[in-house]
JSON list of C-alpha atoms in Angstrom, two decimals:
[
{"chain": "L", "resi": 1, "resn": "MET", "atom": "CA", "xyz": [-0.92, -3.50, 20.95]},
{"chain": "L", "resi": 2, "resn": "ALA", "atom": "CA", "xyz": [-2.20, -6.39, 22.39]},
{"chain": "L", "resi": 3, "resn": "ALA", "atom": "CA", "xyz": [-2.37, -4.68, 26.36]},
{"chain": "L", "resi": 4, "resn": "SER", "atom": "CA", "xyz": [-4.78, -1.88, 24.36]},
{"chain": "L", "resi": 5, "resn": "ALA", "atom": "CA", "xyz": [-7.13, -4.17, 21.95]},
{"chain": "L", "resi": 6, "resn": "GLY", "atom": "CA", "xyz": [-6.55, -7.37, 23.43]},
{"chain": "L", "resi": 7, "resn": "LEU", "atom": "CA", "xyz": [-6.00, -10.33, 21.21]},
{"chain": "L", "resi": 8, "resn": "VAL", "atom": "CA", "xyz": [-8.70, -9.53, 18.16]},
{"chain": "L", "resi": 9, "resn": "GLY", "atom": "CA", "xyz": [-6.88, -6.07, 17.85]},
{"chain": "L", "resi": 10, "resn": "LEU", "atom": "CA", "xyz": [-3.86, -7.53, 17.61]},
{"chain": "L", "resi": 11, "resn": "ALA", "atom": "CA", "xyz": [-5.34, -10.16, 14.73]},
{"chain": "L", "resi": 12, "resn": "GLY", "atom": "CA", "xyz": [-7.38, -7.80, 12.97]},
{"chain": "L", "resi": 13, "resn": "PHE", "atom": "CA", "xyz": [-3.91, -5.38, 13.09]},
{"chain": "L", "resi": 14, "resn": "VAL", "atom": "CA", "xyz": [-1.82, -8.61, 11.60]},
{"chain": "L", "resi": 15, "resn": "VAL", "atom": "CA", "xyz": [-4.28, -9.22, 9.20]},
{"chain": "L", "resi": 16, "resn": "LEU", "atom": "CA", "xyz": [-4.34, -5.72, 8.29]},
{"chain": "L", "resi": 17, "resn": "TRP", "atom": "CA", "xyz": [-0.81, -5.90, 7.77]},
{"chain": "L", "resi": 18, "resn": "VAL", "atom": "CA", "xyz": [0.30, -8.63, 5.67]},
{"chain": "L", "resi": 19, "resn": "GLY", "atom": "CA", "xyz": [-2.83, -8.02, 3.65]},
{"chain": "L", "resi": 20, "resn": "THR", "atom": "CA", "xyz": [-1.32, -4.71, 2.47]},
{"chain": "L", "resi": 21, "resn": "LEU", "atom": "CA", "xyz": [1.90, -6.13, 2.25]},
{"chain": "L", "resi": 22, "resn": "VAL", "atom": "CA", "xyz": [0.69, -8.95, 0.19]},
{"chain": "L", "resi": 23, "resn": "VAL", "atom": "CA", "xyz": [-1.83, -6.40, -1.96]},
{"chain": "L", "resi": 24, "resn": "LEU", "atom": "CA", "xyz": [1.81, -4.23, -3.01]},
{"chain": "L", "resi": 25, "resn": "PHE", "atom": "CA", "xyz": [4.41, -7.12, -3.00]},
{"chain": "L", "resi": 26, "resn": "ARG", "atom": "CA", "xyz": [2.10, -8.24, -6.21]},
{"chain": "L", "resi": 27, "resn": "MET", "atom": "CA", "xyz": [1.79, -5.00, -8.33]},
{"chain": "L", "resi": 28, "resn": "ASP", "atom": "CA", "xyz": [3.25, -3.74, -10.96]},
{"chain": "L", "resi": 29, "resn": "ALA", "atom": "CA", "xyz": [7.46, -2.70, -10.05]},
{"chain": "L", "resi": 30, "resn": "ALA", "atom": "CA", "xyz": [6.78, 0.26, -11.76]},
{"chain": "L", "resi": 31, "resn": "PHE", "atom": "CA", "xyz": [4.25, 1.71, -9.17]},
{"chain": "L", "resi": 32, "resn": "GLY", "atom": "CA", "xyz": [4.29, -1.21, -6.45]},
{"chain": "L", "resi": 33, "resn": "THR", "atom": "CA", "xyz": [8.16, -0.49, -5.61]},
{"chain": "L", "resi": 34, "resn": "LEU", "atom": "CA", "xyz": [7.18, 2.78, -3.70]},
{"chain": "L", "resi": 35, "resn": "ALA", "atom": "CA", "xyz": [4.26, 1.52, -2.29]},
{"chain": "L", "resi": 36, "resn": "LEU", "atom": "CA", "xyz": [5.86, -1.19, -0.09]},
{"chain": "L", "resi": 37, "resn": "ALA", "atom": "CA", "xyz": [8.98, 0.90, 0.78]},
{"chain": "L", "resi": 38, "resn": "LEU", "atom": "CA", "xyz": [6.20, 3.50, 1.90]},
{"chain": "L", "resi": 39, "resn": "ALA", "atom": "CA", "xyz": [4.27, 0.59, 4.20]},
{"chain": "L", "resi": 40, "resn": "LEU", "atom": "CA", "xyz": [7.92, -1.12, 5.22]},
{"chain": "L", "resi": 41, "resn": "SER", "atom": "CA", "xyz": [8.86, 2.46, 6.05]},
{"chain": "L", "resi": 42, "resn": "ARG", "atom": "CA", "xyz": [5.69, 3.17, 7.93]},
{"chain": "L", "resi": 43, "resn": "ILE", "atom": "CA", "xyz": [6.04, -0.48, 9.90]},
{"chain": "L", "resi": 44, "resn": "ALA", "atom": "CA", "xyz": [9.67, 0.19, 10.70]},
{"chain": "L", "resi": 45, "resn": "VAL", "atom": "CA", "xyz": [9.22, 3.86, 11.78]},
{"chain": "L", "resi": 46, "resn": "ALA", "atom": "CA", "xyz": [5.80, 2.71, 14.63]},
{"chain": "L", "resi": 47, "resn": "GLN", "atom": "CA", "xyz": [8.25, 0.06, 16.69]},
{"chain": "L", "resi": 48, "resn": "PHE", "atom": "CA", "xyz": [10.03, 2.97, 18.20]},
{"chain": "L", "resi": 49, "resn": "ASP", "atom": "CA", "xyz": [6.99, 5.69, 17.66]},
{"chain": "L", "resi": 50, "resn": "LEU", "atom": "CA", "xyz": [4.47, 5.92, 19.94]},
{"chain": "L", "resi": 51, "resn": "PHE", "atom": "CA", "xyz": [2.84, 9.18, 18.17]},
{"chain": "L", "resi": 52, "resn": "TRP", "atom": "CA", "xyz": [-0.09, 7.08, 15.48]},
{"chain": "L", "resi": 53, "resn": "VAL", "atom": "CA", "xyz": [-2.70, 9.95, 15.65]},
{"chain": "L", "resi": 54, "resn": "SER", "atom": "CA", "xyz": [-0.07, 12.81, 13.59]},
{"chain": "L", "resi": 55, "resn": "ILE", "atom": "CA", "xyz": [0.31, 13.75, 10.28]},
{"chain": "L", "resi": 56, "resn": "SER", "atom": "CA", "xyz": [3.13, 11.18, 9.82]},
{"chain": "L", "resi": 57, "resn": "VAL", "atom": "CA", "xyz": [0.64, 7.64, 9.47]},
{"chain": "L", "resi": 58, "resn": "SER", "atom": "CA", "xyz": [-1.50, 9.27, 7.00]},
{"chain": "L", "resi": 59, "resn": "VAL", "atom": "CA", "xyz": [0.96, 10.42, 4.43]},
{"chain": "L", "resi": 60, "resn": "PRO", "atom": "CA", "xyz": [1.78, 7.26, 3.74]},
{"chain": "L", "resi": 61, "resn": "PHE", "atom": "CA", "xyz": [-0.83, 5.89, 3.78]},
{"chain": "L", "resi": 62, "resn": "LEU", "atom": "CA", "xyz": [-2.53, 8.52, 0.90]},
{"chain": "L", "resi": 63, "resn": "LEU", "atom": "CA", "xyz": [0.85, 7.99, -1.33]},
{"chain": "L", "resi": 64, "resn": "ILE", "atom": "CA", "xyz": [0.62, 4.44, -0.91]},
{"chain": "L", "resi": 65, "resn": "GLY", "atom": "CA", "xyz": [-2.69, 4.92, -1.80]},
{"chain": "L", "resi": 66, "resn": "VAL", "atom": "CA", "xyz": [-1.58, 7.34, -5.02]},
{"chain": "L", "resi": 67, "resn": "CYS", "atom": "CA", "xyz": [0.31, 4.51, -6.20]},
{"chain": "L", "resi": 68, "resn": "LEU", "atom": "CA", "xyz": [-2.74, 2.10, -6.28]},
{"chain": "L", "resi": 69, "resn": "GLY", "atom": "CA", "xyz": [-4.86, 4.03, -8.03]},
{"chain": "L", "resi": 70, "resn": "VAL", "atom": "CA", "xyz": [-2.36, 5.17, -10.35]},
{"chain": "L", "resi": 71, "resn": "GLY", "atom": "CA", "xyz": [-1.21, 1.51, -10.52]},
{"chain": "L", "resi": 72, "resn": "HIS", "atom": "CA", "xyz": [-4.94, 0.42, -11.32]},
{"chain": "L", "resi": 73, "resn": "GLY", "atom": "CA", "xyz": [-5.14, 3.09, -13.71]},
{"chain": "L", "resi": 74, "resn": "HIS", "atom": "CA", "xyz": [-1.93, 2.48, -15.54]},
{"chain": "L", "resi": 75, "resn": "GLY", "atom": "CA", "xyz": [-3.19, -1.40, -15.63]},
{"chain": "L", "resi": 76, "resn": "VAL", "atom": "CA", "xyz": [-6.92, -0.55, -16.98]},
{"chain": "L", "resi": 77, "resn": "ARG", "atom": "CA", "xyz": [-5.67, 2.03, -19.52]},
{"chain": "L", "resi": 78, "resn": "GLY", "atom": "CA", "xyz": [-2.62, -0.40, -20.39]},
{"chain": "L", "resi": 79, "resn": "THR", "atom": "CA", "xyz": [-5.06, -3.04, -21.18]},
{"chain": "L", "resi": 80, "resn": "ALA", "atom": "CA", "xyz": [-7.61, -1.24, -23.43]},
{"chain": "L", "resi": 81, "resn": "SER", "atom": "CA", "xyz": [-4.87, -0.10, -25.78]},
{"chain": "L", "resi": 82, "resn": "LYS", "atom": "CA", "xyz": [-3.99, -3.35, -26.33]},
{"chain": "L", "resi": 83, "resn": "GLN", "atom": "CA", "xyz": [-7.55, -4.95, -27.34]},
{"chain": "L", "resi": 84, "resn": "SER", "atom": "CA", "xyz": [-7.95, -1.54, -29.19]},
{"chain": "L", "resi": 85, "resn": "ASP", "atom": "CA", "xyz": [-4.38, -2.88, -30.79]},
{"chain": "L", "resi": 86, "resn": "ALA", "atom": "CA", "xyz": [-5.77, -6.44, -31.26]},
{"chain": "L", "resi": 87, "resn": "VAL", "atom": "CA", "xyz": [-8.86, -5.11, -32.70]},
{"chain": "L", "resi": 88, "resn": "GLY", "atom": "CA", "xyz": [-7.30, -2.49, -35.14]},
{"chain": "L", "resi": 89, "resn": "VAL", "atom": "CA", "xyz": [-9.01, 0.03, -33.34]},
{"chain": "L", "resi": 90, "resn": "GLY", "atom": "CA", "xyz": [-6.79, 3.11, -32.91]},
{"chain": "L", "resi": 91, "resn": "GLY", "atom": "CA", "xyz": [-4.44, 5.37, -34.43]}
]
């Protein structure tokens, strides 16, 4: 990586992956575990893979995004239902 993008590119790459792993590690385990496993597997495969332009790169990130979206939606709905229960609204 440092040979093709320089030290600035390498620093950006490290920040991207460390930030991704931190966000996924802090997620709810119901959704974060799958997303973290996908990210870690992508990093492991990338150590032996030369093809960063194929579909095998896009699909894990697509599934990670789905996990983040579902986890966020689940958290928002869970918070809203807890608030409505607290004020006596709803079933």
